[in-house]
Amino acid sequence: IRMAGHSVDWEENEEGGCCVAAFIPDPQGRLVAAISVSGPVSRIKEESLAGIGAQVAEAARSIAESLGSSPIQPANPEDSRQR
């Protein structure tokens, strides 16, 4: 999630279902909400997940900014190696 700015559930929760989600932080950076889109895997193709994820992440950024939060940035891969 930190790297891409979104998360994908490909038939993990429900057989035949796909969900793409992104978190919405409050001004202190705490998770307060999330936004997602979902549908059947027969209509959501794996090759479109990156584009859908980018759109969901952008919507989450827009909502967060309207709530007074700093813009959400995907994490730097170097940062995750240091943990």
XYZ file of N, CA, C and O in Angstrom:
332
model
N 0.841 -1.187 0.000
C 0.000 0.000 0.000
C 0.882 1.246 0.000
O 0.612 2.195 -0.723
N 1.948 1.241 0.804
C 2.825 2.409 0.865
C 3.477 2.703 -0.479
O 3.648 3.849 -0.850
N 3.832 1.663 -1.201
C 4.528 1.846 -2.481
C 3.584 2.340 -3.567
O 3.902 3.265 -4.289
N 2.435 1.711 -3.693
C 1.530 2.013 -4.799
C 0.493 3.084 -4.453
O -0.079 3.690 -5.337
N 0.234 3.272 -3.166
C -0.796 4.225 -2.771
C -2.191 3.623 -2.738
O -3.159 4.307 -2.464
N -2.267 2.319 -3.007
C -3.548 1.623 -2.980
C -3.314 0.142 -2.698
O -2.183 -0.323 -2.733
N -4.397 -0.564 -2.438
C -4.341 -1.996 -2.175
C -5.318 -2.715 -3.095
O -6.358 -2.168 -3.447
N -4.971 -3.939 -3.458
C -5.840 -4.737 -4.334
C -6.201 -6.040 -3.637
O -5.342 -6.711 -3.070
N -7.452 -6.388 -3.663
C -7.956 -7.677 -3.183
C -8.484 -8.397 -4.425
O -9.532 -8.032 -4.961
N -7.743 -9.382 -4.885
C -8.138 -10.146 -6.073
C -8.608 -11.520 -5.614
O -7.801 -12.410 -5.380
N -9.905 -11.661 -5.414
C -10.547 -12.892 -4.968
C -10.011 -13.392 -3.620
O -10.107 -14.569 -3.313
N -9.428 -12.502 -2.804
C -8.947 -12.909 -1.483
C -10.086 -12.967 -0.482
O -10.119 -13.843 0.381
N -10.997 -12.032 -0.563
C -12.114 -11.981 0.385
C -13.335 -12.731 -0.133
O -14.046 -13.358 0.640
N -13.548 -12.648 -1.432
C -14.725 -13.283 -2.018
C -14.370 -13.837 -3.388
O -13.826 -13.122 -4.236
N -14.682 -15.093 -3.608
C -14.412 -15.721 -4.892
C -15.156 -14.970 -5.997
O -16.345 -14.670 -5.872
N -14.424 -14.609 -7.043
C -15.031 -13.903 -8.162
C -15.091 -12.395 -7.997
O -15.584 -11.697 -8.867
N -14.586 -11.886 -6.869
C -14.642 -10.443 -6.622
C -13.273 -9.793 -6.572
O -12.276 -10.428 -6.234
N -13.234 -8.532 -6.917
C -12.014 -7.738 -6.883
C -12.331 -6.383 -6.256
O -13.389 -5.807 -6.526
N -11.416 -5.890 -5.434
C -11.590 -4.586 -4.798
C -10.260 -3.841 -4.837
O -9.200 -4.431 -4.636
N -10.316 -2.557 -5.116
C -9.143 -1.688 -5.096
C -9.465 -0.559 -4.122
O -10.506 0.090 -4.246
N -8.583 -0.325 -3.131
C -8.871 0.640 -2.083
C -7.662 1.505 -1.754
O -6.517 1.120 -2.009
N -7.932 2.671 -1.176
C -6.883 3.575 -0.698
C -7.372 4.210 0.598
O -8.573 4.411 0.787
N -6.426 4.506 1.491
C -6.809 5.088 2.776
C -6.883 6.608 2.703
O -6.261 7.230 1.846
N -7.643 7.177 3.628
C -7.801 8.627 3.744
C -7.369 9.013 5.157
O -8.010 8.603 6.129
N -6.266 9.770 5.277
C -5.803 10.168 6.604
C -6.428 11.492 7.050
O -6.881 12.288 6.233
N -6.428 11.707 8.380
C -6.826 13.003 8.907
C -5.588 13.917 8.879
O -4.508 13.478 8.449
N -5.712 15.174 9.284
C -4.558 16.080 9.229
C -3.348 15.605 10.049
O -2.222 16.000 9.773
N -3.566 14.725 11.029
C -2.452 14.184 11.816
C -1.854 12.924 11.194
O -0.930 12.333 11.740
N -2.380 12.508 10.054
C -1.869 11.335 9.362
C -2.485 10.023 9.812
O -2.079 8.955 9.358
N -3.469 10.069 10.696
C -4.129 8.854 11.162
C -5.183 8.400 10.157
O -5.870 9.226 9.571
N -5.301 7.090 10.013
C -6.312 6.523 9.126
C -7.699 6.794 9.705
O -7.979 6.434 10.836
N -8.536 7.490 8.939
C -9.892 7.785 9.403
C -10.957 7.246 8.457
O -12.121 7.123 8.839
N -10.568 6.928 7.245
C -11.542 6.440 6.267
C -10.801 5.764 5.122
O -9.568 5.811 5.049
N -11.558 5.173 4.245
C -11.005 4.565 3.039
C -12.023 4.720 1.921
O -13.205 4.948 2.165
N -11.524 4.594 0.717
C -12.390 4.643 -0.454
C -12.031 3.420 -1.300
O -10.866 3.020 -1.372
N -13.033 2.810 -1.910
C -12.752 1.622 -2.711
C -13.731 1.504 -3.869
O -14.798 2.106 -3.865
N -13.323 0.713 -4.829
C -14.207 0.301 -5.922
C -14.110 -1.220 -5.988
O -13.065 -1.804 -5.688
N -15.198 -1.855 -6.347
C -15.176 -3.306 -6.433
C -16.068 -3.772 -7.566
O -16.931 -3.034 -8.046
N -15.828 -4.988 -7.971
C -16.620 -5.575 -9.033
C -16.188 -6.999 -9.280
O -15.239 -7.492 -8.675
N -16.874 -7.675 -10.176
C -16.520 -9.056 -10.483
C -15.243 -9.124 -11.323
O -14.991 -8.253 -12.165
N -14.437 -10.156 -11.076
C -13.203 -10.301 -11.845
C -13.474 -10.512 -13.332
O -12.598 -10.277 -14.156
N -14.681 -10.905 -13.665
C -15.021 -11.070 -15.080
C -15.086 -9.727 -15.805
O -14.985 -9.671 -17.029
N -15.236 -8.627 -15.035
C -15.324 -7.295 -15.645
C -14.104 -6.429 -15.357
O -13.874 -5.445 -16.051
N -13.360 -6.749 -14.294
C -12.158 -5.990 -13.944
C -10.956 -6.840 -14.331
O -10.704 -7.878 -13.728
N -10.247 -6.420 -15.331
C -9.106 -7.188 -15.829
C -7.849 -6.842 -15.039
O -7.636 -5.694 -14.639
N -7.005 -7.839 -14.809
C -5.780 -7.629 -14.040
C -4.922 -6.520 -14.628
O -4.317 -5.739 -13.886
N -4.870 -6.415 -15.941
C -4.033 -5.395 -16.575
C -4.552 -3.971 -16.349
O -3.835 -3.003 -16.563
N -5.790 -3.835 -15.891
C -6.327 -2.500 -15.622
C -6.190 -2.091 -14.156
O -6.525 -0.959 -13.792
N -5.679 -2.974 -13.294
C -5.608 -2.684 -11.864
C -4.715 -1.496 -11.531
O -5.045 -0.706 -10.645
N -3.600 -1.335 -12.208
C -2.711 -0.203 -11.923
C -3.428 1.119 -12.201
O -3.345 2.061 -11.405
N -4.134 1.195 -13.302
C -4.871 2.417 -13.636
C -6.022 2.681 -12.682
O -6.243 3.820 -12.257
N -6.745 1.636 -12.325
C -7.830 1.789 -11.358
C -7.254 2.221 -10.013
O -7.780 3.124 -9.359
N -6.159 1.599 -9.614
C -5.516 1.950 -8.353
C -5.074 3.398 -8.323
O -5.248 4.091 -7.311
N -4.527 3.878 -9.422
C -4.094 5.281 -9.494
C -5.296 6.217 -9.350
O -5.209 7.247 -8.676
N -6.410 5.871 -9.957
C -7.612 6.707 -9.852
C -8.180 6.702 -8.435
O -8.586 7.743 -7.917
N -8.185 5.544 -7.793
C -8.686 5.452 -6.415
C -7.757 6.234 -5.479
O -8.224 6.972 -4.610
N -6.446 6.084 -5.663
C -5.481 6.812 -4.830
C -5.631 8.318 -5.023
O -5.551 9.086 -4.058
N -5.871 8.755 -6.242
C -6.057 10.189 -6.505
C -7.332 10.702 -5.840
O -7.349 11.799 -5.269
N -8.393 9.907 -5.881
C -9.623 10.302 -5.203
C -9.395 10.402 -3.695
O -9.867 11.339 -3.049
N -8.645 9.452 -3.122
C -8.334 9.496 -1.692
C -7.515 10.734 -1.350
O -7.765 11.397 -0.340
N -6.535 11.071 -2.201
C -5.727 12.283 -1.986
C -6.605 13.527 -2.006
O -6.469 14.417 -1.169
N -7.514 13.589 -2.947
C -8.400 14.745 -3.067
C -9.284 14.892 -1.830
O -9.455 16.003 -1.302
N -9.838 13.775 -1.362
C -10.678 13.823 -0.164
C -9.842 14.238 1.042
O -10.261 15.084 1.838
N -8.652 13.656 1.193
C -7.783 13.986 2.323
C -7.429 15.471 2.327
O -7.473 16.132 3.370
N -7.100 16.003 1.170
C -6.753 17.421 1.074
C -7.957 18.302 1.415
O -7.809 19.331 2.062
N -9.160 17.883 1.024
C -10.344 18.675 1.352
C -10.633 18.650 2.856
O -11.290 19.548 3.383
N -10.111 17.635 3.552
C -10.254 17.544 5.002
C -9.119 18.258 5.736
O -9.073 18.245 6.960
N -8.193 18.829 4.971
C -7.080 19.557 5.580
C -5.826 18.736 5.774
O -4.881 19.185 6.425
N -5.774 17.533 5.218
C -4.592 16.692 5.339
C -3.550 17.083 4.307
O -3.869 17.654 3.265
N -2.308 16.741 4.605
C -1.235 16.937 3.636
C -1.436 15.950 2.502
O -2.008 14.878 2.703
N -0.941 16.273 1.315
C -1.073 15.331 0.208
C -0.433 13.992 0.554
O 0.631 13.940 1.160
N -1.091 12.914 0.191
C -0.578 11.566 0.426
C 0.408 11.254 -0.696
O 0.093 11.394 -1.865
N 1.582 10.808 -0.317
C 2.594 10.431 -1.292
C 2.920 8.953 -1.126
O 3.096 8.492 -0.004
N 3.034 8.204 -2.220
C 3.486 6.821 -2.087
C 4.864 6.802 -1.438
O 5.671 7.711 -1.635
N 5.143 5.778 -0.663
C 6.407 5.678 0.050
C 7.566 5.455 -0.896
O 7.425 4.871 -1.970
N 8.712 5.902 -0.469
C 9.952 5.668 -1.181
C 10.392 4.236 -0.891
O 10.457 3.838 0.266
N 10.721 3.438 -1.916
C 11.133 2.049 -1.666
C 12.317 1.960 -0.709
O 12.435 1.028 0.051
N 13.190 2.948 -0.719
C 14.337 2.957 0.176
C 13.900 3.032 1.630
O 14.513 2.449 2.509
N 12.822 3.763 1.923
C 12.333 3.912 3.293
C 11.891 2.568 3.860
O 12.112 2.276 5.021
N 11.233 1.734 3.052
C 10.707 0.465 3.564
C 11.818 -0.520 3.875
O 11.663 -1.389 4.710
N 12.974 -0.406 3.235
C 14.078 -1.296 3.508
C 14.732 -0.998 4.842
O 15.402 -1.839 5.412
N 14.575 0.199 5.337
C 15.225 0.589 6.577
C 14.430 0.167 7.798
O 14.870 0.354 8.905
N 13.257 -0.389 7.656
C 12.410 -0.764 8.806
C 12.650 -2.178 9.229
O 13.036 -3.027 8.579
